[in-house]
Coordinates of C-alpha atoms in Angstrom, one line a residue:
X5 CA -30.7 142.5 -36.6
X6 CA -28.6 139.5 -35.7
X7 CA -27.7 137.6 -33.4
X8 CA -24.4 138.0 -31.5
X9 CA -21.4 138.0 -29.4
X10 CA -23.2 140.6 -27.2
X11 CA -26.3 138.2 -26.9
X12 CA -26.3 134.8 -25.0
X13 CA -25.9 131.5 -26.9
X14 CA -28.7 130.2 -29.3
X15 CA -31.0 133.4 -28.2
X16 CA -32.1 134.3 -31.9
X17 CA -33.3 137.5 -33.4
X18 CA -36.3 138.4 -35.2
X19 CA -37.5 141.2 -36.5
X20 CA -41.0 142.6 -34.3
X21 CA -43.9 142.6 -36.8
X22 CA -46.2 145.4 -37.2
X23 CA -49.0 144.4 -35.2
X24 CA -46.4 144.0 -31.8
X25 CA -45.3 147.7 -32.7
X26 CA -48.3 148.6 -32.7
X27 CA -49.4 147.5 -29.5
X28 CA -45.2 148.8 -28.4
X29 CA -46.3 152.6 -29.6
X30 CA -49.9 151.9 -27.5
X31 CA -48.8 151.3 -24.5
X32 CA -46.5 154.6 -24.8
X33 CA -50.0 156.3 -23.9
X34 CA -52.1 153.8 -21.9
X35 CA -49.5 152.1 -20.2
X36 CA -47.8 148.8 -20.3
X37 CA -50.9 147.4 -18.2
X38 CA -52.8 147.8 -21.1
X39 CA -50.3 144.4 -22.6
X40 CA -51.5 141.8 -20.3
X41 CA -53.9 138.9 -20.7
X42 CA -54.8 137.1 -17.7
X43 CA -56.4 134.1 -17.3
X44 CA -57.9 131.7 -14.4
X45 CA -59.5 128.8 -13.7
X46 CA -60.9 126.7 -10.2
X47 CA -60.3 123.3 -10.7
X48 CA -61.4 120.8 -8.2
X49 CA -60.5 117.2 -7.9
X50 CA -57.0 115.6 -7.8
X51 CA -54.5 117.8 -10.1
X52 CA -51.0 116.5 -11.0
X53 CA -48.8 119.5 -10.6
X54 CA -45.8 117.5 -12.2
X55 CA -48.0 116.6 -15.2
X56 CA -49.1 119.8 -15.1
X57 CA -45.4 121.4 -15.7
X58 CA -44.8 118.8 -18.4
X59 CA -47.4 120.1 -20.4
X60 CA -46.7 123.3 -19.8
X61 CA -42.8 123.2 -20.8
X62 CA -44.0 120.9 -23.9
X63 CA -46.3 124.1 -24.9
X64 CA -43.6 126.7 -25.0
X65 CA -41.2 124.5 -25.9
X66 CA -42.9 124.3 -29.1
X67 CA -43.9 128.4 -29.2
X68 CA -40.9 130.2 -29.3
X69 CA -43.0 133.1 -28.8
X70 CA -43.7 132.1 -25.2
X71 CA -39.9 132.7 -24.8
X72 CA -39.5 136.0 -26.5
X73 CA -38.4 138.9 -24.7
X74 CA -38.4 143.1 -26.3
X75 CA -35.0 145.2 -25.7
X76 CA -36.0 148.3 -23.8
X77 CA -36.1 151.1 -26.3
X78 CA -38.6 153.8 -25.6
X79 CA -41.3 154.5 -28.2
X80 CA -41.6 157.6 -28.1
X81 CA -42.6 157.7 -31.5
X82 CA -44.6 156.7 -34.6
X83 CA -41.4 156.1 -36.6
X84 CA -41.4 151.8 -36.8
X85 CA -37.2 151.7 -37.2
X86 CA -36.9 153.0 -33.8
X87 CA -39.1 150.2 -31.9
X88 CA -37.0 147.1 -30.7
X89 CA -36.5 143.8 -32.4
X90 CA -37.7 140.0 -30.2
X91 CA -35.5 137.7 -29.1
X92 CA -36.3 134.6 -28.4
X93 CA -34.5 132.3 -25.8
X94 CA -34.0 128.4 -25.5
X95 CA -36.5 126.3 -23.8
X96 CA -36.4 125.8 -20.2
X97 CA -38.8 124.7 -17.7
X98 CA -41.4 127.2 -17.0
X99 CA -41.6 128.9 -13.8
X100 CA -44.8 127.1 -11.8
X101 CA -44.4 129.1 -8.2
X102 CA -47.2 127.4 -6.3
X103 CA -48.8 129.2 -3.3
X104 CA -50.6 127.5 -0.6
X105 CA -53.0 129.0 0.8
X106 CA -54.0 126.1 3.3
X107 CA -53.2 128.2 6.1
X108 CA -55.5 130.3 6.0
X109 CA -58.6 129.9 7.4
X110 CA -61.1 128.7 4.7
X111 CA -63.6 131.4 4.4
X112 CA -61.2 133.1 3.2
X113 CA -59.8 131.6 1.0
X114 CA -61.2 132.3 -2.0
X115 CA -60.7 136.9 -1.4
X116 CA -57.1 136.2 -0.4
X117 CA -56.9 134.1 -3.9
X118 CA -58.7 137.0 -5.3
X119 CA -56.7 139.4 -3.7
X120 CA -53.5 137.4 -5.4
X121 CA -54.5 137.1 -8.6
X122 CA -55.6 140.5 -9.0
X123 CA -52.5 142.3 -7.8
X124 CA -50.9 139.5 -10.3
X125 CA -52.6 140.7 -13.2
X126 CA -52.3 143.9 -12.4
X127 CA -48.8 143.6 -12.7
X128 CA -47.1 144.7 -16.2
X129 CA -44.3 143.0 -17.9
X130 CA -40.4 143.7 -18.0
X131 CA -41.3 142.5 -21.9
X132 CA -37.1 143.5 -21.8
X133 CA -36.1 141.5 -19.4
X134 CA -38.3 138.3 -19.2
X135 CA -40.5 136.0 -21.7
X136 CA -44.8 137.2 -22.1
X137 CA -45.9 133.9 -19.9
X138 CA -46.3 133.6 -16.6
X139 CA -48.3 131.2 -14.4
X140 CA -49.3 130.2 -10.9
X141 CA -51.4 127.3 -9.7
X142 CA -52.7 128.2 -5.6
X143 CA -53.5 125.6 -3.7
X144 CA -56.9 125.7 -1.7
X145 CA -56.8 122.6 -0.7
X146 CA -56.1 119.4 -1.7
X147 CA -58.2 119.2 -4.3
X148 CA -59.4 122.8 -5.2
X149 CA -57.1 124.8 -6.8
X150 CA -57.0 128.4 -8.7
X151 CA -54.8 127.9 -12.5
X152 CA -53.4 131.5 -13.3
X153 CA -51.9 132.4 -16.4
X154 CA -50.8 135.4 -17.5
X155 CA -49.8 137.1 -21.6
X156 CA -48.6 139.8 -22.7
X157 CA -50.7 141.0 -25.9
X158 CA -47.1 141.2 -27.7
X159 CA -47.4 136.8 -28.3
X160 CA -50.7 136.5 -27.9
X161 CA -54.0 137.2 -29.6
X162 CA -58.0 135.7 -29.1
X163 CA -57.3 132.7 -31.5
X164 CA -54.2 131.6 -29.2
X165 CA -56.4 131.7 -25.8
X166 CA -58.1 128.7 -27.7
X167 CA -55.1 127.7 -29.0
X168 CA -53.2 127.1 -25.5
X169 CA -56.6 126.2 -23.5
X170 CA -56.4 123.2 -25.9
X171 CA -52.9 122.1 -26.1
X172 CA -52.7 122.5 -22.2
X173 CA -56.0 120.2 -21.5
X174 CA -54.7 117.3 -24.1
X175 CA -50.8 117.8 -22.7
X176 CA -52.1 117.0 -19.5
X177 CA -54.5 114.7 -19.7
X178 CA -51.7 112.7 -22.6
X179 CA -49.0 112.6 -19.4
X180 CA -51.7 111.0 -17.2
X181 CA -52.6 108.2 -18.9
X182 CA -49.4 108.0 -20.9
X183 CA -51.8 108.5 -24.7
X184 CA -50.3 110.4 -27.4
X185 CA -51.1 114.1 -26.9
X186 CA -54.3 115.0 -29.8
X187 CA -52.3 117.9 -31.2
X188 CA -50.8 119.4 -34.6
X189 CA -47.1 119.0 -35.2
X190 CA -46.4 122.5 -36.2
X191 CA -45.5 123.0 -39.5
X192 CA -44.2 126.7 -38.9
X193 CA -43.1 129.3 -35.9
X194 CA -44.0 133.2 -35.7
X195 CA -41.1 133.4 -37.4
X196 CA -42.5 132.8 -40.4
X197 CA -44.8 134.9 -39.7
X198 CA -42.7 137.5 -39.4
X199 CA -40.7 137.0 -43.1
X200 CA -44.0 136.8 -44.8
X201 CA -45.1 139.9 -43.1
X202 CA -42.8 141.7 -43.7
X203 CA -41.7 140.7 -48.0
X204 CA -45.8 141.1 -48.5
X205 CA -45.7 142.9 -52.3
X206 CA -48.5 144.9 -51.8
X207 CA -47.8 147.4 -49.0
X208 CA -47.0 150.3 -50.4
X209 CA -50.0 149.9 -52.4
X210 CA -52.4 149.9 -49.7
X211 CA -50.7 152.7 -47.5
X212 CA -51.5 154.7 -51.0
X213 CA -55.2 153.6 -50.4
X214 CA -55.6 153.9 -46.6
X215 CA -53.9 157.6 -47.4
X216 CA -56.6 158.9 -49.4
X217 CA -59.6 156.8 -47.4
X218 CA -58.6 159.0 -44.6
X219 CA -58.2 162.4 -46.3
X220 CA -59.4 164.9 -43.7
X221 CA -58.8 162.5 -40.4
X222 CA -56.1 163.9 -38.7
X223 CA -58.1 167.8 -38.7
X224 CA -60.9 166.8 -37.2
X225 CA -61.8 167.9 -34.2
X226 CA -61.2 164.8 -31.3
X227 CA -64.9 162.2 -31.2
X228 CA -64.5 162.1 -27.0
X229 CA -63.2 164.8 -25.6
X230 CA -60.8 163.8 -22.2
X231 CA -62.9 164.5 -18.9
X232 CA -61.6 165.5 -15.5
X233 CA -62.0 162.3 -13.4
X234 CA -59.9 160.9 -10.5
X235 CA -58.3 157.6 -11.8
X236 CA -54.6 158.0 -12.7
X237 CA -53.2 157.8 -16.0
X238 CA -53.9 154.3 -18.0
X239 CA -57.2 153.8 -15.3
X240 CA -59.7 151.1 -17.5
X241 CA -62.9 150.6 -16.4
X242 CA -65.2 147.5 -17.2
X243 CA -69.0 147.2 -18.0
X244 CA -70.4 143.6 -18.7
X245 CA -74.0 142.2 -19.7
X246 CA -75.3 139.3 -20.9
X247 CA -77.1 141.1 -23.8
X248 CA -77.8 143.7 -25.8
X249 CA -81.2 143.0 -26.3
X250 CA -81.9 141.9 -29.2
X251 CA -81.5 138.6 -30.3
X252 CA -79.4 136.4 -32.9
X253 CA -82.5 135.0 -35.2
X254 CA -82.7 139.1 -35.1
X255 CA -79.6 140.2 -37.1
X256 CA -79.9 136.6 -39.1
X257 CA -82.4 137.5 -40.8
X258 CA -81.7 141.2 -41.3
X259 CA -78.0 140.1 -42.1
X260 CA -79.9 137.5 -44.7
X261 CA -82.2 140.6 -46.3
X262 CA -79.1 142.7 -46.8
X263 CA -76.8 140.3 -48.7
X264 CA -74.1 140.9 -45.1
X265 CA -73.6 139.1 -41.9
X266 CA -73.8 139.5 -37.9
X267 CA -70.5 141.6 -37.5
X268 CA -71.5 144.5 -40.4
X269 CA -75.4 144.1 -38.8
X270 CA -73.6 144.6 -35.6
X271 CA -70.9 147.3 -36.9
X272 CA -73.4 149.5 -38.8
X273 CA -75.1 149.7 -35.7
X274 CA -72.3 150.9 -33.7
X275 CA -71.3 153.7 -35.8
X276 CA -74.8 155.2 -35.8
X277 CA -75.3 154.9 -32.3
X278 CA -71.3 157.2 -31.8
X279 CA -71.9 159.5 -34.6
X280 CA -76.0 160.6 -33.5
X281 CA -74.7 160.4 -30.0
X282 CA -71.0 162.5 -30.4
X283 CA -73.1 164.4 -33.3
X284 CA -70.9 163.5 -36.0
X285 CA -71.5 162.8 -39.6
X286 CA -67.8 161.0 -40.2
X287 CA -66.3 158.9 -37.6
X288 CA -63.3 156.1 -37.5
X289 CA -64.0 152.8 -36.0
X290 CA -61.2 150.6 -35.2
X291 CA -61.8 146.9 -36.0
X292 CA -59.4 144.8 -34.9
X293 CA -58.5 141.9 -38.1
X294 CA -57.4 138.2 -37.6
X295 CA -54.4 138.1 -40.0
X296 CA -53.7 134.2 -40.3
X297 CA -51.8 134.0 -43.5
X298 CA -52.9 130.4 -44.0
X299 CA -53.8 127.1 -42.3
X300 CA -51.2 125.9 -41.2
X301 CA -50.5 129.4 -39.5
X302 CA -54.2 128.1 -37.3
X303 CA -51.9 125.9 -34.0
X304 CA -49.6 128.8 -33.7
X305 CA -49.8 131.3 -30.5
X306 CA -48.7 134.1 -31.6
X307 CA -50.2 138.1 -32.6
X308 CA -51.6 138.3 -35.2
X309 CA -53.5 141.2 -35.9
X310 CA -54.2 144.2 -37.7
X311 CA -56.7 146.6 -36.6
X312 CA -58.5 147.9 -40.3
X313 CA -59.6 151.6 -39.6
X314 CA -63.2 151.8 -40.7
X315 CA -64.3 154.8 -42.2
X316 CA -68.6 155.5 -41.9
X317 CA -71.0 159.1 -43.1
X318 CA -73.6 159.2 -40.4
X319 CA -76.1 160.9 -43.3
X320 CA -79.2 161.6 -41.2
X321 CA -81.2 160.7 -44.6
X322 CA -79.9 157.7 -44.2
X323 CA -81.9 154.9 -44.0
X324 CA -80.1 151.7 -41.6
X325 CA -80.2 149.5 -44.1
X326 CA -78.4 151.4 -46.7
X327 CA -75.9 151.8 -43.9
X328 CA -75.4 148.4 -43.3
X329 CA -74.5 148.5 -47.2
X330 CA -71.7 151.7 -47.1
X331 CA -69.9 149.4 -43.9
X332 CA -70.5 146.1 -46.2
X333 CA -68.3 148.0 -49.2
X334 CA -66.2 149.6 -46.7
X335 CA -65.1 146.3 -45.3
X336 CA -64.8 145.2 -48.3
X337 CA -62.1 148.3 -49.8
X338 CA -60.6 147.2 -46.2
X339 CA -59.8 144.0 -46.4
X340 CA -58.6 144.7 -50.5
X341 CA -55.9 146.7 -48.5
X342 CA -55.0 144.9 -45.2
X343 CA -51.4 144.9 -45.5
X344 CA -50.7 147.9 -44.8
X345 CA -50.2 147.7 -40.7
X346 CA -51.8 150.2 -38.9
X347 CA -48.8 151.2 -36.7
X348 CA -47.3 152.5 -40.5
X349 CA -51.4 153.3 -41.1
X350 CA -50.3 156.0 -39.0
X351 CA -46.9 157.1 -38.3
X352 CA -48.2 157.9 -42.5
X353 CA -51.3 160.1 -41.6
X354 CA -48.6 161.7 -38.6
X355 CA -46.0 162.7 -41.4
X356 CA -48.7 164.4 -43.6
X357 CA -50.0 166.3 -40.9
X358 CA -47.5 167.4 -39.3
X359 CA -47.7 164.5 -36.2
X360 CA -51.6 165.0 -36.5
X361 CA -53.4 161.7 -36.7
X362 CA -56.5 163.3 -35.7
X363 CA -59.9 160.6 -33.6
X364 CA -58.1 157.9 -35.4
X365 CA -57.5 155.8 -32.9
X366 CA -61.1 156.6 -30.2
X367 CA -63.2 154.2 -30.9
X368 CA -63.4 149.9 -31.3
X369 CA -65.1 147.9 -32.4
X370 CA -64.9 143.6 -31.7
X371 CA -67.4 140.9 -32.6
X372 CA -65.4 138.2 -31.1
X373 CA -66.9 134.1 -33.1
X374 CA -63.8 133.3 -32.8
X375 CA -63.5 129.0 -32.8
X376 CA -63.8 128.9 -28.2
X377 CA -62.0 125.6 -26.3
X378 CA -62.4 125.4 -22.9
X379 CA -60.0 123.7 -20.4
X380 CA -60.4 120.0 -20.1
X381 CA -57.9 118.5 -17.4
X382 CA -58.4 114.6 -16.7
X383 CA -60.8 113.7 -14.7
X384 CA -60.8 117.6 -13.2
X385 CA -63.2 119.9 -13.2
X386 CA -62.8 123.4 -14.6
X387 CA -64.7 126.2 -14.1
X388 CA -63.7 129.9 -14.9
X389 CA -62.2 131.9 -12.1
X390 CA -62.9 135.7 -13.0
X391 CA -60.4 138.8 -13.0
X392 CA -62.1 141.8 -12.5
X393 CA -59.4 144.1 -14.3
X394 CA -60.1 146.1 -18.4
X395 CA -57.6 146.2 -20.6
X396 CA -58.0 149.1 -22.9
X397 CA -56.3 150.0 -25.4
X398 CA -58.9 152.4 -26.8
X399 CA -60.8 155.3 -24.8
X400 CA -64.1 153.4 -25.8
X401 CA -64.1 149.7 -27.3
X402 CA -67.0 147.1 -27.5
X403 CA -66.0 143.6 -27.4
X404 CA -69.2 141.4 -28.2
X405 CA -69.4 137.5 -28.6
X406 CA -72.1 135.5 -29.6
X407 CA -73.3 133.7 -26.8
X408 CA -76.3 131.1 -27.6
X409 CA -79.1 133.1 -29.2
X410 CA -77.8 135.8 -27.4
X411 CA -75.1 138.8 -28.0
X412 CA -73.4 139.4 -25.2
X413 CA -71.3 142.9 -24.3
X414 CA -68.2 143.4 -22.6
X415 CA -67.7 147.7 -23.2
X416 CA -64.5 149.0 -22.0
X417 CA -63.0 152.1 -21.6
X418 CA -60.1 154.5 -20.1
X419 CA -61.0 155.9 -16.7
X420 CA -58.8 158.3 -16.5
X421 CA -60.5 159.6 -19.8
X422 CA -64.0 158.7 -19.8
X423 CA -66.6 159.5 -16.4
X424 CA -68.5 155.9 -15.5
X425 CA -71.7 158.5 -17.3
X426 CA -70.5 159.2 -20.1
X427 CA -69.4 156.0 -20.7
X428 CA -72.2 153.8 -19.6
X429 CA -74.4 156.7 -22.1
X430 CA -72.8 155.1 -24.6
X431 CA -73.5 151.8 -23.8
X432 CA -76.8 153.0 -23.4
X433 CA -77.3 154.9 -26.7
X434 CA -75.5 151.4 -28.3
X435 CA -78.3 149.0 -27.1
X436 CA -80.9 151.6 -28.1
X437 CA -79.8 152.2 -31.7
X438 CA -79.4 148.7 -32.2
X439 CA -82.8 147.4 -30.8
X440 CA -84.9 150.5 -32.8
X441 CA -82.6 150.0 -36.4
X442 CA -83.6 146.0 -36.1
X443 CA -87.3 146.8 -35.6
X444 CA -87.4 150.3 -38.5
X445 CA -84.4 149.1 -40.6
X446 CA -85.9 151.1 -43.5
X447 CA -86.5 153.8 -41.6
X448 CA -84.0 157.3 -42.0
X449 CA -81.2 157.6 -39.2
X450 CA -82.4 161.0 -38.2
X451 CA -85.7 159.2 -36.7
X452 CA -83.4 156.3 -34.9
X453 CA -83.2 157.7 -30.9
X454 CA -80.9 160.7 -30.3
X455 CA -79.9 162.0 -27.7
X456 CA -76.4 163.8 -26.8
X457 CA -73.7 163.2 -24.7
X458 CA -74.4 165.3 -22.4
X459 CA -77.8 166.1 -21.9
X460 CA -79.6 166.4 -19.2
X461 CA -81.3 162.8 -19.3
X462 CA -80.2 159.8 -17.4
X463 CA -78.9 156.8 -18.8
X464 CA -80.7 153.9 -18.8
X465 CA -78.5 152.1 -16.6
X466 CA -78.6 155.4 -13.6
X467 CA -82.6 155.8 -14.0
X468 CA -85.3 155.6 -10.7
X469 CA -86.5 152.7 -9.4
X470 CA -89.8 153.0 -10.7
X471 CA -88.1 152.7 -14.2
X472 CA -87.2 148.8 -13.1
X473 CA -88.1 146.1 -14.6
X474 CA -90.1 143.3 -12.8
X475 CA -87.6 141.4 -12.6
X476 CA -85.0 143.9 -10.8
X477 CA -87.2 145.3 -8.2
X478 CA -87.7 141.8 -6.7
X479 CA -84.5 141.5 -7.1
X480 CA -83.7 144.7 -5.5
X481 CA -85.8 143.6 -2.4
X482 CA -83.7 140.3 -3.1
X483 CA -80.3 142.3 -2.1
X484 CA -82.1 144.6 0.5
X485 CA -82.4 141.9 2.8
X486 CA -79.6 140.5 2.5
X487 CA -77.3 143.8 2.3
X488 CA -79.5 145.4 4.8
X489 CA -79.6 148.7 2.5
X490 CA -82.5 149.6 0.5
X491 CA -80.5 152.5 -1.9
X492 CA -80.9 150.0 -4.6
X493 CA -80.8 151.5 -8.4
X494 CA -80.2 149.7 -11.3
X495 CA -76.5 150.1 -11.8
X496 CA -75.4 149.1 -7.9
X497 CA -73.0 147.0 -7.8
X498 CA -72.7 143.8 -5.8
X499 CA -69.5 143.7 -4.6
X500 CA -69.1 147.3 -4.5
X501 CA -71.5 147.9 -2.0
X502 CA -71.7 145.5 0.8
X503 CA -71.4 141.7 -1.1
X504 CA -68.8 139.4 -0.4
X505 CA -68.2 135.6 -1.1
X506 CA -70.3 134.8 1.7
X507 CA -72.9 136.9 0.7
X508 CA -72.8 135.5 -2.9
X509 CA -74.0 132.3 -1.8
X510 CA -76.7 133.6 -0.3
X511 CA -77.9 135.4 -3.0
X512 CA -77.6 132.8 -5.1
X513 CA -80.0 130.4 -3.2
X514 CA -82.0 133.2 -3.1
X515 CA -82.5 133.9 -6.5
X516 CA -83.0 129.9 -7.4
X517 CA -85.7 130.2 -4.8
X518 CA -87.8 133.6 -5.8
X519 CA -87.1 132.8 -9.6
X520 CA -86.0 129.5 -9.8
X521 CA -82.8 130.3 -12.6
X522 CA -80.4 127.9 -12.5
X523 CA -77.7 130.8 -11.4
X524 CA -74.3 130.2 -10.2
X525 CA -71.7 132.0 -8.2
X526 CA -69.2 132.5 -10.4
X527 CA -72.5 134.4 -12.9
X528 CA -72.2 137.1 -10.1
X529 CA -68.7 138.3 -11.6
X530 CA -70.1 138.2 -14.8
X531 CA -73.1 140.4 -14.1
X532 CA -72.2 142.1 -10.7
X533 CA -74.9 145.1 -11.4
X534 CA -78.5 144.5 -10.2
X535 CA -79.5 145.1 -13.9
X536 CA -76.6 142.6 -15.9
X537 CA -77.9 140.1 -13.0
X538 CA -81.5 140.2 -13.3
X539 CA -80.8 140.5 -17.3
X540 CA -78.9 137.1 -16.5
X541 CA -82.0 135.6 -14.6
X542 CA -84.4 136.9 -17.3
X543 CA -82.5 134.1 -19.5
X544 CA -81.8 131.6 -17.6
X545 CA -86.0 131.2 -15.6
X546 CA -88.8 129.3 -17.7
X547 CA -91.5 132.1 -17.8
X548 CA -93.1 131.5 -14.9
X549 CA -94.2 133.6 -11.8
X550 CA -91.7 134.2 -9.6
X551 CA -92.2 133.0 -6.0
X552 CA -93.6 135.5 -3.8
X553 CA -92.5 136.4 -0.3

């Protein structure tokens, strides 16, 4: 498809990448909001809005993928050729609407800002008519703003978020100070990646590998049978915990002993946990893989991700150490055959099995150890602004991220397919299996903690108060004093049982007094349940005895 008289002047057309095709196919199941990648920061100080506008315009001019639309075609099949191309539009100023919340009473402004941001974060892109990049500025006072931007997964991956933050920081500072922005000159654009990806000579060979590797998968029963819930189609939820309960030093020690990596050890633990919990000895765990072919592409914003369906056999007599070796070999082979896009792998599987792909797309595991870049705007203080919206493209996804000596965790799940109890149970089993496997890696998998998905035991997140840790018990007392309720459980969500931004500030003060822990209000949005907040307190407190009242 080439540009023609049917397109406006200067509009360029290019094919979709296989990754973009896969994302569009997933929206047919998950809904278009699954494409949304929202981010917001709380800015304190004298913001120069014209300088911000110029910085945003420069970024959009540098990265043509942010000026791209996708003609509307119903992604109703797994045939990549039936999907639309992408149109690149000329650079124009980035719309920067400013929402002035100063007329709102001061005590209600942050709540109003949250409501506006949550609504925008949940509003799907019109991918046919608008680029996958939009920005909004909310003014709380003369020296307090919230900068919100939303990108589509069709044009942005995890690495790109850091590229955007670095460039916005450098360009804004340059416009303020008059200095030259410290950003690299781009020698390639996203179109070069499209061409490079489509011309890879190994795709046919790699597809043949995956046809053999996935033999029999299409006829397997679901890993996660859909459950009846009251949530509308496409609903997604999120569970966040600041630590999975093991240290990075434990992971590194076992990784070094087994000649593997942190990622491989964690992937093996996830496979073992899902296998024992779901009573399956053969399962697929999808894992995203960065696909930037050379260093030149590392400076681009775009979607450069393929997904590798890693197949594991969870034999009860296998040791965890042996499973690590198996996962390592499977991953090495998968990387050797990574030119085959997941969309084409799925299409091939469907073509071979009368439209069936089995549990190919039920589970996902990601370890986010990408280089992070925080927004740093000249003379401004910037802090993350929490957004309470989960985006998930699989029934159950586990996202882990190294954080100092901890491994932070975010699990997302399709709330229209899984109940909250099931999702918490899956996460609890992962934590239990990981802890046990690191303690005795040479023991058979049959000796790992085992709990069927629908047995009569409650998941750890719903245990009675008698099973609360000392920190959780003391924290529950603080919550009771603030909220006037004694029905506090480990999975109680502060903002769902009467908490507010004002009470959040009071809670932070009470925590600092009771535990000598330097907790900040923003932490409550990252760890809003009793259990996750108690874990965060334990990781921010020097060994000491809490103050008694």
